Short mmCIF file of C-alpha atoms and ligand atoms in Angstrom, two decimals:
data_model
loop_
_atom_site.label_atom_id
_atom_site.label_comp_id
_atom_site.label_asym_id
_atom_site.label_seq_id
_atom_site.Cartn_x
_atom_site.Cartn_y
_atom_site.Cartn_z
CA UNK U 26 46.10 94.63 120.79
CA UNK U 27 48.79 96.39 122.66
CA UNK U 28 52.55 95.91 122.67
CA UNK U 29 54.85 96.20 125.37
CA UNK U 30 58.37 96.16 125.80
CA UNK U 31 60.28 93.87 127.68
CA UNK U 32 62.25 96.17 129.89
CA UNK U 33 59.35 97.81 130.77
CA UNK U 34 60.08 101.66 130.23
CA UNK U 35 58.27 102.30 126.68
CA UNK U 36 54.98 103.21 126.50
CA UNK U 37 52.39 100.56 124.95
CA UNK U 38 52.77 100.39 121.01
CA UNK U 39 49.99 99.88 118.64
CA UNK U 40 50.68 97.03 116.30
CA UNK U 41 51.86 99.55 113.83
CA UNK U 42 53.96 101.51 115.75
CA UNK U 43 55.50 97.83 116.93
CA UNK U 44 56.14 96.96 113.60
CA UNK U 45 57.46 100.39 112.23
CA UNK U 46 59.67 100.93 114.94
CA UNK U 47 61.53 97.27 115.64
CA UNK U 48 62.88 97.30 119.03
CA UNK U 49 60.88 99.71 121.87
CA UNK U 50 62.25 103.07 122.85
CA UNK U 51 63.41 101.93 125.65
CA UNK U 52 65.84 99.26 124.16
CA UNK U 53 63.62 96.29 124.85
CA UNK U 54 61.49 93.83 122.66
CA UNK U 55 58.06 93.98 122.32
CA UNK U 56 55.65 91.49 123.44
CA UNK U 57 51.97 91.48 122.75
CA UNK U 58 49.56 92.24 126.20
CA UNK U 59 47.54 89.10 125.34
CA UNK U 60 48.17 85.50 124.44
CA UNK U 61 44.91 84.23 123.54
CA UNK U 62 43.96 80.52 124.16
CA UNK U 63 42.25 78.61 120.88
CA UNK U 64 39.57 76.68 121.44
CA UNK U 65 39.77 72.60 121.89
CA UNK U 66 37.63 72.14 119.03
CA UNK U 67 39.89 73.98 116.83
CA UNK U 68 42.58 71.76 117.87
CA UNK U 69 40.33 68.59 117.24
CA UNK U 70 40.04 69.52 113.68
CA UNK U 71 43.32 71.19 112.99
CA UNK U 72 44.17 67.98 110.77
CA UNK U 73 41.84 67.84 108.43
CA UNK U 74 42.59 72.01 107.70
CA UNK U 75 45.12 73.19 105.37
CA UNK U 76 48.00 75.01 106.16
CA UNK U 77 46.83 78.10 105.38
CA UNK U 78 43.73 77.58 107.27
CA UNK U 79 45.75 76.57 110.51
CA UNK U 80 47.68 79.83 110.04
CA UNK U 81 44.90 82.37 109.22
CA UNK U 82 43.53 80.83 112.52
CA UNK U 83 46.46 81.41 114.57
CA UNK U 84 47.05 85.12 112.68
CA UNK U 85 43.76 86.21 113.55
CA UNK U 86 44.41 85.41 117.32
CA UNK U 87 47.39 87.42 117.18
CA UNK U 88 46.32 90.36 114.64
CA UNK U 89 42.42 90.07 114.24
CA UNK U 90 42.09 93.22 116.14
CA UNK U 91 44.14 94.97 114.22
CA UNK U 92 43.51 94.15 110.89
CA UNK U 93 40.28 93.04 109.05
CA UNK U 94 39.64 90.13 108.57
CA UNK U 95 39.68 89.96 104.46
CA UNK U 96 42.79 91.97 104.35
CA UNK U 97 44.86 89.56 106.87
CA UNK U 98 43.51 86.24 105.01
CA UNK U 99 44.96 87.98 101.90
CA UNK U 100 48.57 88.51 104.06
CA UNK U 101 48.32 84.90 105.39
CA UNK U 102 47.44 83.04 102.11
CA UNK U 103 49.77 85.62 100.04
CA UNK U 104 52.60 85.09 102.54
CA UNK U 105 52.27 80.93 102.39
CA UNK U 106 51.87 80.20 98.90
CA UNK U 107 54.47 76.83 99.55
CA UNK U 108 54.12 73.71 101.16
CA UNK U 109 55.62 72.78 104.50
CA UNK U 110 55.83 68.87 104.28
CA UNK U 111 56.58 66.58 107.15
CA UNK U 112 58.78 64.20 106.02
CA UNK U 113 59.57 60.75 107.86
CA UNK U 114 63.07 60.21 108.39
CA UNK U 115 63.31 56.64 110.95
CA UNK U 116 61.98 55.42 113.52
CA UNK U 117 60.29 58.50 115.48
CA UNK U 118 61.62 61.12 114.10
CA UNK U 119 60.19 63.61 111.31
CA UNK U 120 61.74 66.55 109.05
CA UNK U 121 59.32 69.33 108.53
CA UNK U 122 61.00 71.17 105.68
CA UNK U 123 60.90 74.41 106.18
CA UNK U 124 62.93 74.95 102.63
CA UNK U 125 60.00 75.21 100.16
CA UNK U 126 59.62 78.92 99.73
CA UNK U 127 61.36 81.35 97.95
CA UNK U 128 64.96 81.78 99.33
CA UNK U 129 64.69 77.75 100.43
CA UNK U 130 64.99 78.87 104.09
CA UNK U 131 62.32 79.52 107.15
CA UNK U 132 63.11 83.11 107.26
CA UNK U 133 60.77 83.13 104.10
CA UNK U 134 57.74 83.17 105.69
CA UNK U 135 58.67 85.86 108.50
CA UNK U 136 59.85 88.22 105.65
CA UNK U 137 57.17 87.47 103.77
CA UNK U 138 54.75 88.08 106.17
CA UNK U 139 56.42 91.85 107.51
CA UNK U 140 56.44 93.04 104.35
CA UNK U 141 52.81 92.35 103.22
CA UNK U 142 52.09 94.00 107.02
CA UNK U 143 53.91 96.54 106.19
CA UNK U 144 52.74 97.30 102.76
CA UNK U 145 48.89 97.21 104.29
CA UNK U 146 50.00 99.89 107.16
CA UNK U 147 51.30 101.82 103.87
CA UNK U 148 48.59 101.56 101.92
CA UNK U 149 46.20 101.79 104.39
CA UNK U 150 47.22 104.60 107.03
CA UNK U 151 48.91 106.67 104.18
CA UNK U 152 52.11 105.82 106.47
CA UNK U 153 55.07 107.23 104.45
CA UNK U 154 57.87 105.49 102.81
CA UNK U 155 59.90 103.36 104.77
CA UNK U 156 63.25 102.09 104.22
CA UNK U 157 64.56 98.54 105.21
CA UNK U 158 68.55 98.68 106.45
CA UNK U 159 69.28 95.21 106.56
CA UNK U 160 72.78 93.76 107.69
CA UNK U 161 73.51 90.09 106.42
CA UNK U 162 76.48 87.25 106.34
CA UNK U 163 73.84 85.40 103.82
CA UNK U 164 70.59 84.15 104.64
CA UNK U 165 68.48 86.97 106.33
CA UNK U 166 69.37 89.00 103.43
CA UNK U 167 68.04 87.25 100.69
CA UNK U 168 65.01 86.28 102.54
CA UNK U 169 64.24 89.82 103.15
CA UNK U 170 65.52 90.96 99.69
CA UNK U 171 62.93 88.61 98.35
CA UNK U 172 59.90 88.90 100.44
CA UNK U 173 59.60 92.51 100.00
CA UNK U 174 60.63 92.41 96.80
CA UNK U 175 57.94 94.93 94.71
CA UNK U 176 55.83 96.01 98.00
CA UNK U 177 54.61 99.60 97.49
CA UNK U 178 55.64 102.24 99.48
CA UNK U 179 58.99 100.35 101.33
CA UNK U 180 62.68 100.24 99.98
CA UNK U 181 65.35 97.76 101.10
CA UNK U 182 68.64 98.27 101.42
CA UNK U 183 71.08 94.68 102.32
CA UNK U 184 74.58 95.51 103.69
CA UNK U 185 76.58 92.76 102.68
CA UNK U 186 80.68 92.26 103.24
CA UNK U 187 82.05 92.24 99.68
CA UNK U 188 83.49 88.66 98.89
CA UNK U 189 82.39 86.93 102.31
CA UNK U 190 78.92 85.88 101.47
CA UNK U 191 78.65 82.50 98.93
CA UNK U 192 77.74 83.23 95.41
CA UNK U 193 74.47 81.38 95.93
CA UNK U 194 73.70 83.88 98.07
CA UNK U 195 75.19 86.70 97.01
CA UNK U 196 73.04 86.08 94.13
CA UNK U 197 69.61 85.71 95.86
CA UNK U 198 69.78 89.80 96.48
CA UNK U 199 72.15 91.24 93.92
CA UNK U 200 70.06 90.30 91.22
CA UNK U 201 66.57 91.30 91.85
CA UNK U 202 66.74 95.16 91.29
CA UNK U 203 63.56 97.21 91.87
CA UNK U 204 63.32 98.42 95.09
CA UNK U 205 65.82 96.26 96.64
CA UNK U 206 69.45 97.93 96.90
CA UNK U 207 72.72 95.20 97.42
CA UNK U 208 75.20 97.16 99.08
CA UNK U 209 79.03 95.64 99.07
CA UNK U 210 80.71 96.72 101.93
CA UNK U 211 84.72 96.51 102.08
CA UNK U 212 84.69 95.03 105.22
CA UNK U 213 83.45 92.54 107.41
CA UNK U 214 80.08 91.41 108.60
CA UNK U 215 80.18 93.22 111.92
CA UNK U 216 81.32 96.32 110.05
CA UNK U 217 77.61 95.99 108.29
CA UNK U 218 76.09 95.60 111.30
CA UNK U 219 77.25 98.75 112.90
CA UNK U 220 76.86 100.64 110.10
CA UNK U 221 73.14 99.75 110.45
CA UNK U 222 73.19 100.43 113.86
CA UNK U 223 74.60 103.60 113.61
CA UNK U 224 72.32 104.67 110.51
CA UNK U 225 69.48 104.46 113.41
CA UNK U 226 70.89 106.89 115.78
CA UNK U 227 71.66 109.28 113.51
CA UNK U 228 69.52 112.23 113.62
CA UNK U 229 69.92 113.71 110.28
CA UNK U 230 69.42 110.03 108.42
CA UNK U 231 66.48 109.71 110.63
CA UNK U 232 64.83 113.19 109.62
CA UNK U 233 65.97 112.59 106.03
CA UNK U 234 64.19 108.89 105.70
CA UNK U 235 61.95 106.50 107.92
CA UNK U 236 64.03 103.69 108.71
CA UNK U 237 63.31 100.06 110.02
CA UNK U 238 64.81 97.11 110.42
CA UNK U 239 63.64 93.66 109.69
CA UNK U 240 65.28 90.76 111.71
CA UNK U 241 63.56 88.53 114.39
CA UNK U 242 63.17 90.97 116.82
CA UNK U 243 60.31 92.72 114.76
CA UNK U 244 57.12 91.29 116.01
CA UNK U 245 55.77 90.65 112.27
CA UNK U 246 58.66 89.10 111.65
CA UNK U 247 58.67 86.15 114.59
CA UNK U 248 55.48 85.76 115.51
CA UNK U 249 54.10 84.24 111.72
CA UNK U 250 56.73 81.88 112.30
CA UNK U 251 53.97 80.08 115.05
CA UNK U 252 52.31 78.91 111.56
CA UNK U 253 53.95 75.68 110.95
CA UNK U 254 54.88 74.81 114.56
CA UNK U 255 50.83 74.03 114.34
CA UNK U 256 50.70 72.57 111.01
CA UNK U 257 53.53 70.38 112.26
CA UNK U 258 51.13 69.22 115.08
CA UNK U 259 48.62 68.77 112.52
CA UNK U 260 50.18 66.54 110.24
CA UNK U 261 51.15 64.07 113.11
CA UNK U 262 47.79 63.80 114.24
CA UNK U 263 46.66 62.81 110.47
CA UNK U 264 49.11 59.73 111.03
CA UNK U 265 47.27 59.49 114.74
CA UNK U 266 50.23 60.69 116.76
CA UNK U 267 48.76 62.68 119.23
CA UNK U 268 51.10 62.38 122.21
CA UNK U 269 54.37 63.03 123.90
CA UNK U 270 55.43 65.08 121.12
CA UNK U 271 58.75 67.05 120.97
CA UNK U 272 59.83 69.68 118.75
CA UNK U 273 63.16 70.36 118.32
CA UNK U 274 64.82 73.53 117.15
CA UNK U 275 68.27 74.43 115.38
CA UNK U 276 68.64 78.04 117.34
CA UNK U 277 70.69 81.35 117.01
CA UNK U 278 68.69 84.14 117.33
CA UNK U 279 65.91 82.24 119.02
CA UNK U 280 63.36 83.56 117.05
CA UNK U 281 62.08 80.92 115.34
CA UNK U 282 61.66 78.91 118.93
CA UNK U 283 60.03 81.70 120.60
CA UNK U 284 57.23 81.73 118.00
CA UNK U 285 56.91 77.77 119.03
CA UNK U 286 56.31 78.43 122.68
CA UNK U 287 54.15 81.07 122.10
CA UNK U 288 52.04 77.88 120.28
CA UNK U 289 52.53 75.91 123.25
CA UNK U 290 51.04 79.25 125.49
CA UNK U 291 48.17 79.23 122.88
CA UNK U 292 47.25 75.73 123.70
CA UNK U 293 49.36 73.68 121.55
CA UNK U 294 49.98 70.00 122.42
CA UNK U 295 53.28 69.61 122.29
CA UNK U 296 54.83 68.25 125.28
CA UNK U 297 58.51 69.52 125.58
CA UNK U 298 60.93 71.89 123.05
CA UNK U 299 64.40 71.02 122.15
CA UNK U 300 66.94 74.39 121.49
CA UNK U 301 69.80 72.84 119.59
CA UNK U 302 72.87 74.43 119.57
CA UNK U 303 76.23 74.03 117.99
CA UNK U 304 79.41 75.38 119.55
CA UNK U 305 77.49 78.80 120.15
CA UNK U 306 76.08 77.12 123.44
CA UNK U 307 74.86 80.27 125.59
CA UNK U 308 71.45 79.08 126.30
CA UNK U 309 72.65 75.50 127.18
CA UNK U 310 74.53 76.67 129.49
CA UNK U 311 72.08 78.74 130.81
CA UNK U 312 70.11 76.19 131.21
CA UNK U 313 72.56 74.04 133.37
CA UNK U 314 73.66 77.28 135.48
CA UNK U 315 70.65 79.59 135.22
CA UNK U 316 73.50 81.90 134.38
CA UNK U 317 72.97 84.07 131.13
CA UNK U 318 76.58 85.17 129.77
CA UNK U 319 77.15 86.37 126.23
CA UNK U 320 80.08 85.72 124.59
CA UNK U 321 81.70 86.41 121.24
CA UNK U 322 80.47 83.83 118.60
CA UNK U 323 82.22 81.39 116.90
CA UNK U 324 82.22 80.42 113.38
CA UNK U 325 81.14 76.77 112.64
CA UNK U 326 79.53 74.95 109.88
CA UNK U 327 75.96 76.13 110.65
CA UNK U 328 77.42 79.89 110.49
CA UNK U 329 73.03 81.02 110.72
CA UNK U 330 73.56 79.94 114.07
CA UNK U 331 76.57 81.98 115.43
CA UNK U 332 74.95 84.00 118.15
CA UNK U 333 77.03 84.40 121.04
CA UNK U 334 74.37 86.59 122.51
CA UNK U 335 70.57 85.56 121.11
CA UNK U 336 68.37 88.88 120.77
CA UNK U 337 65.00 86.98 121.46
CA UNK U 338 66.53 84.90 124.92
CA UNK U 339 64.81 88.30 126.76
CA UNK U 340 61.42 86.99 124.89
CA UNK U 341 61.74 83.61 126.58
CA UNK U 342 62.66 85.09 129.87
CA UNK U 343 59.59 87.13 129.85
CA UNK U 344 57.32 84.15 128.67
CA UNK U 345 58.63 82.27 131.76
CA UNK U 346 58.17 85.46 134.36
CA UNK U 347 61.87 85.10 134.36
CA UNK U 348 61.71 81.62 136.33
CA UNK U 349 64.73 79.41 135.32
CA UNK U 350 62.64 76.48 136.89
CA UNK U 351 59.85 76.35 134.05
CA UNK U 352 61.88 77.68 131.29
CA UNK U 353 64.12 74.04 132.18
CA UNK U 354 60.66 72.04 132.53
CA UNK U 355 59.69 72.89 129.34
CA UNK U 356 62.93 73.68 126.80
CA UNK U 357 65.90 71.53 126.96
CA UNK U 358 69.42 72.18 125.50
CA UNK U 359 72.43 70.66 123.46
CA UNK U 360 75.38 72.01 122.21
CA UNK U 361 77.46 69.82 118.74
CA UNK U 362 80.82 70.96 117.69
CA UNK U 363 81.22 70.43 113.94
CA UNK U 364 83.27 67.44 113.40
CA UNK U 365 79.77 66.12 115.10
CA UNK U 366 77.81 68.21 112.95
CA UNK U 367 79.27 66.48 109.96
CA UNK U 368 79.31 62.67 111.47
CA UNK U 369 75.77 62.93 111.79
CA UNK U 370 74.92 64.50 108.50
CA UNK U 371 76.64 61.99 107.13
CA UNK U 372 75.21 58.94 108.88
CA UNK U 373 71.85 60.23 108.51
CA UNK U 374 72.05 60.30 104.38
CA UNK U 375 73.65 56.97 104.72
CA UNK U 376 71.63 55.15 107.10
CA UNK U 377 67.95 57.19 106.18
CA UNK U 378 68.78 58.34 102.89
CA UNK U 379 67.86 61.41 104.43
CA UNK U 380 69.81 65.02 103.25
CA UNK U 381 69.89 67.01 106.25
CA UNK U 382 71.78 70.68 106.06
CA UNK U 383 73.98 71.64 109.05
CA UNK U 384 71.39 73.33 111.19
CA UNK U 385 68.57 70.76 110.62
CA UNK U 386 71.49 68.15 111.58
CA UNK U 387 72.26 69.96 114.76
CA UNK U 388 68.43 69.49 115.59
CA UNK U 389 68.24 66.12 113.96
CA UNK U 390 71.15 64.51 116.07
CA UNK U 391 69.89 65.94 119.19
CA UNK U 392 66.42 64.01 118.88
CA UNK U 393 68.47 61.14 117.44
CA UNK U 394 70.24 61.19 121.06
CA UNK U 395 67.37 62.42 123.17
CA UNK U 396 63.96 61.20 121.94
CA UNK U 397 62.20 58.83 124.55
CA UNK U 398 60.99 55.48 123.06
CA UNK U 399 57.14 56.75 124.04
CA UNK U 400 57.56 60.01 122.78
CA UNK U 401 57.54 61.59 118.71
CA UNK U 402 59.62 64.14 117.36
CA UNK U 403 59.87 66.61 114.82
CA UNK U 404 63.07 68.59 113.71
CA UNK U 405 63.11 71.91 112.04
CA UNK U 406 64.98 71.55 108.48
CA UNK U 407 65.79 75.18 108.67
CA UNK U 408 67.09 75.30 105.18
CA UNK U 409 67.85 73.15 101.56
CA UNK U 410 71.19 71.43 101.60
CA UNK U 411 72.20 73.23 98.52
CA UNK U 412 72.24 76.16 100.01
CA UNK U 413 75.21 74.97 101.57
CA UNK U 414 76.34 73.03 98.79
CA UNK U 415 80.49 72.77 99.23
CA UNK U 416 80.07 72.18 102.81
CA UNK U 417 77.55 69.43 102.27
CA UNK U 418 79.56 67.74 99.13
CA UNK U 419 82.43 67.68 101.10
CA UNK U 420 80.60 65.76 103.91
CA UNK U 421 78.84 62.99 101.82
CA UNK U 422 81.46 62.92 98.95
CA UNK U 423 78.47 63.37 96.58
CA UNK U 424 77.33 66.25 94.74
CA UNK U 425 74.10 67.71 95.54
CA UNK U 426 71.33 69.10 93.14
CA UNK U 427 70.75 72.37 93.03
CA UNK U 428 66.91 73.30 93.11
CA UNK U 429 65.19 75.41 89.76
CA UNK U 430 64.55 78.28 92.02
CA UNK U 431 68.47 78.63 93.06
CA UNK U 432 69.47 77.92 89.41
CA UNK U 433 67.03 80.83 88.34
CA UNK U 434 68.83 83.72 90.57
CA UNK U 435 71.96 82.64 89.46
CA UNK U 436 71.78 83.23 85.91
CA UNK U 437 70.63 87.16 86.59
CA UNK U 438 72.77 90.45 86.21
CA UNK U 439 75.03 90.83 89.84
CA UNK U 440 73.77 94.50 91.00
CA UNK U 441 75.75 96.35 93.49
CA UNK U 442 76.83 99.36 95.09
CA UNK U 443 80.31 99.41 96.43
CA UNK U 444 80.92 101.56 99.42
CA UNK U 445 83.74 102.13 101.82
CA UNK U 446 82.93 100.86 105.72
CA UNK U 447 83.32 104.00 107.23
CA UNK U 448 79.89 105.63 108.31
CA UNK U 449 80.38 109.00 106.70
CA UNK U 450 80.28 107.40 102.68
CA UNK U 451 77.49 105.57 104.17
CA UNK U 452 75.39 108.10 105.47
CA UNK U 453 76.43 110.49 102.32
CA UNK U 454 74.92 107.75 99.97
CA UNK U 455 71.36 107.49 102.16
CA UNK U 456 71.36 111.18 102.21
CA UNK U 457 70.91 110.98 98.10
CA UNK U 458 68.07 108.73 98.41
C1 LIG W 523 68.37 81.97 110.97
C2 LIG W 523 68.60 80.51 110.90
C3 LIG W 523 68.55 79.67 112.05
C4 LIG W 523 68.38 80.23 113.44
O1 LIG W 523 67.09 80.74 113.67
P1 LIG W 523 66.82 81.72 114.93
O2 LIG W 523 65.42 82.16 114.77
O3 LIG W 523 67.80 82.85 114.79
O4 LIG W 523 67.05 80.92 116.16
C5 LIG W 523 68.69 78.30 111.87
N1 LIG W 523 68.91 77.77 110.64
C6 LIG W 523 68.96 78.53 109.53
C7 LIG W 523 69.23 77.87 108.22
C8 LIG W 523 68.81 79.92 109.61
O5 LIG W 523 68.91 80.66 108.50
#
């Protein structure tokens, strides 16, 4: 299968080349040439399949080309080796906990995924080493810290701003060693970033070392994340719910979505998506202007969602042939500041018994508000509440547990290296490597 790029100046990548490089030459995202359609019978028996059944399903239709057919069952069953329960929360409404997996986040099973893609291209095509620069405020870090953690042939590297990420997280990538790297930066996050941006351009880094990067715009990255969207399907038709049903999504990035409507292109029945929001409301109000404008982002209580300009909204445009018409029949919007945010995390622990985090509350309150009595929903629980433990203990008044696998990071050795934020100490540190 070919790739091609959104803005339509790059020449067609090979799967490879699509996941090696990251973003196409010509700035834009790549988007595979096909979609393919899975057959009605596969969606008859989808429930009584098991998760990573459903998935090596949907993998081959994106991948089977490219990859045979032992080596990307190994990737699928490798990459999913936790559940992904749907939980029943009132009335309607279902939690599918996306928090079972290493990091106890979603971004698990993308970086999970990439890395065992990347480790067959490795392997496989004798590509050569590659590097990983990843920039993180917290989460994306330690899910890519830990899925590639011990993959042959590729080397990570996590900018992180020194004393601005949680010690629960700071944990999840300092402590792992091998060929994972924790770099404290004296700055901020968007010092990081740039850093990592500029690494890219530079042409003696790039002659020095093969560099990639590995957040949601990197097709192995988003498009695994169509997995559960099915299994989520699947699990309501074991409890014979079959129709009207509604998925709703905390967003930022608008990765994880994407990978849900490309389900929907692929035949999925779901009848309508949800993008929740919180303050960072750029796609709601492109929905109710068909106006796109980016803006600066601003910090709130679900900080994984502070996009003020989402890198995969130029995915959705091109799924829709850029028509604001069907991108509004089929997605719909909703934007919660966080004194909401907190009411209905709150409400829903005491009223459900439920724990929701902040971004599976944004999603939770929006079906809460928006569901139709016909119709069935499911929320994305992005992440474990004790990931955000002081914000959540603060909000119910209760402490929260804090899972085995969190405990286990935090008791190992903190590994860093401490670097100024200018890009000259950066680049003279690569150039050792
Ligand atoms: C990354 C993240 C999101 C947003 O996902 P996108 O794919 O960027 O839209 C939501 N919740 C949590 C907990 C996250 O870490």
């Amino acid at each position: 299968m070919k790739y091609y790029s959104t803005n339509g100046k790059a020449d067609r990548a090979t799967l490879q080349e699509a996941v090696v490089k990251g973003l196409a030459s010509d700035k834009g995202l790549f988007m595979p040439e096909v979609i393919k359609q899975l057959p009605s019978s596969f969606f008859d028996k989808m429930k009584d399949m098991s998760f990573q059944e459903i998935a090596y399903t949907v993998a081959d239709a994106f991948f089977g080309e490219d990859i045979d057919a032992a080596s990307l069952k190994k990737i699928v069953y490798d990459t999913l080796s936790f559940d992904v329960p749907l939980v029943h929360v009132n009335d309607n409404i279902y939690s599918l906990e996306l928090y079972h997996g290493p990091t106890l986040a979603f971004k698990d099973v993308g970086a999970r995924f990439m890395s065992r893609l990347l480790g067959y291209f490795i392997a496989k095509e004798n590509q050569k080493e590659v590097n990983v620069l990843v920039a993180t405020s917290g989460d994306t870090g330690s899910a890519v810290a830990n899925g590639f953690l011990g993959v042959k042939g590729i080397r990570v590297f996590v900018l992180y701003p020194k004393g601005k990420v949680s010690p629960i997280q700071e944990c999840q990538f300092t402590t792992l060693g091998q060929n994972i790297t924790a770099l404290e930066i004296d700055g901020v996050f968007d010092d990081c970033q740039a850093l990592v941006k500029s690494a890219f351009m530079d042409d003696d880094l790039n002659k020095h070392m093969k560099l990639t990067s590995a957040n949601s715009i990197n097709v192995a990255r988003f498009l695994p994340q169509a997995f559960y969207y099915f299994y989520a399907v699947a699990q309501l038709h074991k409890l014979g719910k079959k129709d009207n049903i509604v998925i709703c999504v905390p967003s930022g990035n608008f990765g994880n979505i994407t990978a849900g409507l490309f389900g929907k292109k692929m035949g999925l029945p779901v009848s309508r998506f949800i993008a929740a929001n919180n303050r960072n409301d750029i796609f709601f109000q492109y929905l109710l202007t068909s106006k796109y404008t980016p803006k600066a982002s601003i910090q709130t209580i679900a900080n994984a969602m502070d996009v003020g300009d989402p890198s995969n909204f130029a995915r959705v445009l091109d799924l829709y042939k850029k028509s604001h018409e069907a991108i509004s029949s089929e997605i719909s919007g909703c934007t919660y500041t966080d004194e909401q945010i907190k009411e209905t995390l709150k409400e829903c622990y005491q009223k459900n018994k439920y724990l929701l985090d902040p971004h599976g509350a944004v999603a939770y309150r929006a079906l809460a508000e928006f569901l139709k009595p016909n119709e069935v929903g499911v929320f994305l629980e992005t992440a474990h509440p004790a990931k955000f433990k002081d914000t959540v203990e603060n909000i119910i008044g209760e402490s929260v547990v804090v899972p085995q696998k969190l405990q286990e990071f935090m008791k190992g050795t903190k590994q860093s290296v401490q670097l100024p934020k200018d890009f000259d100490s950066f680049k003279a540190y690569l150039m050792t490597k």
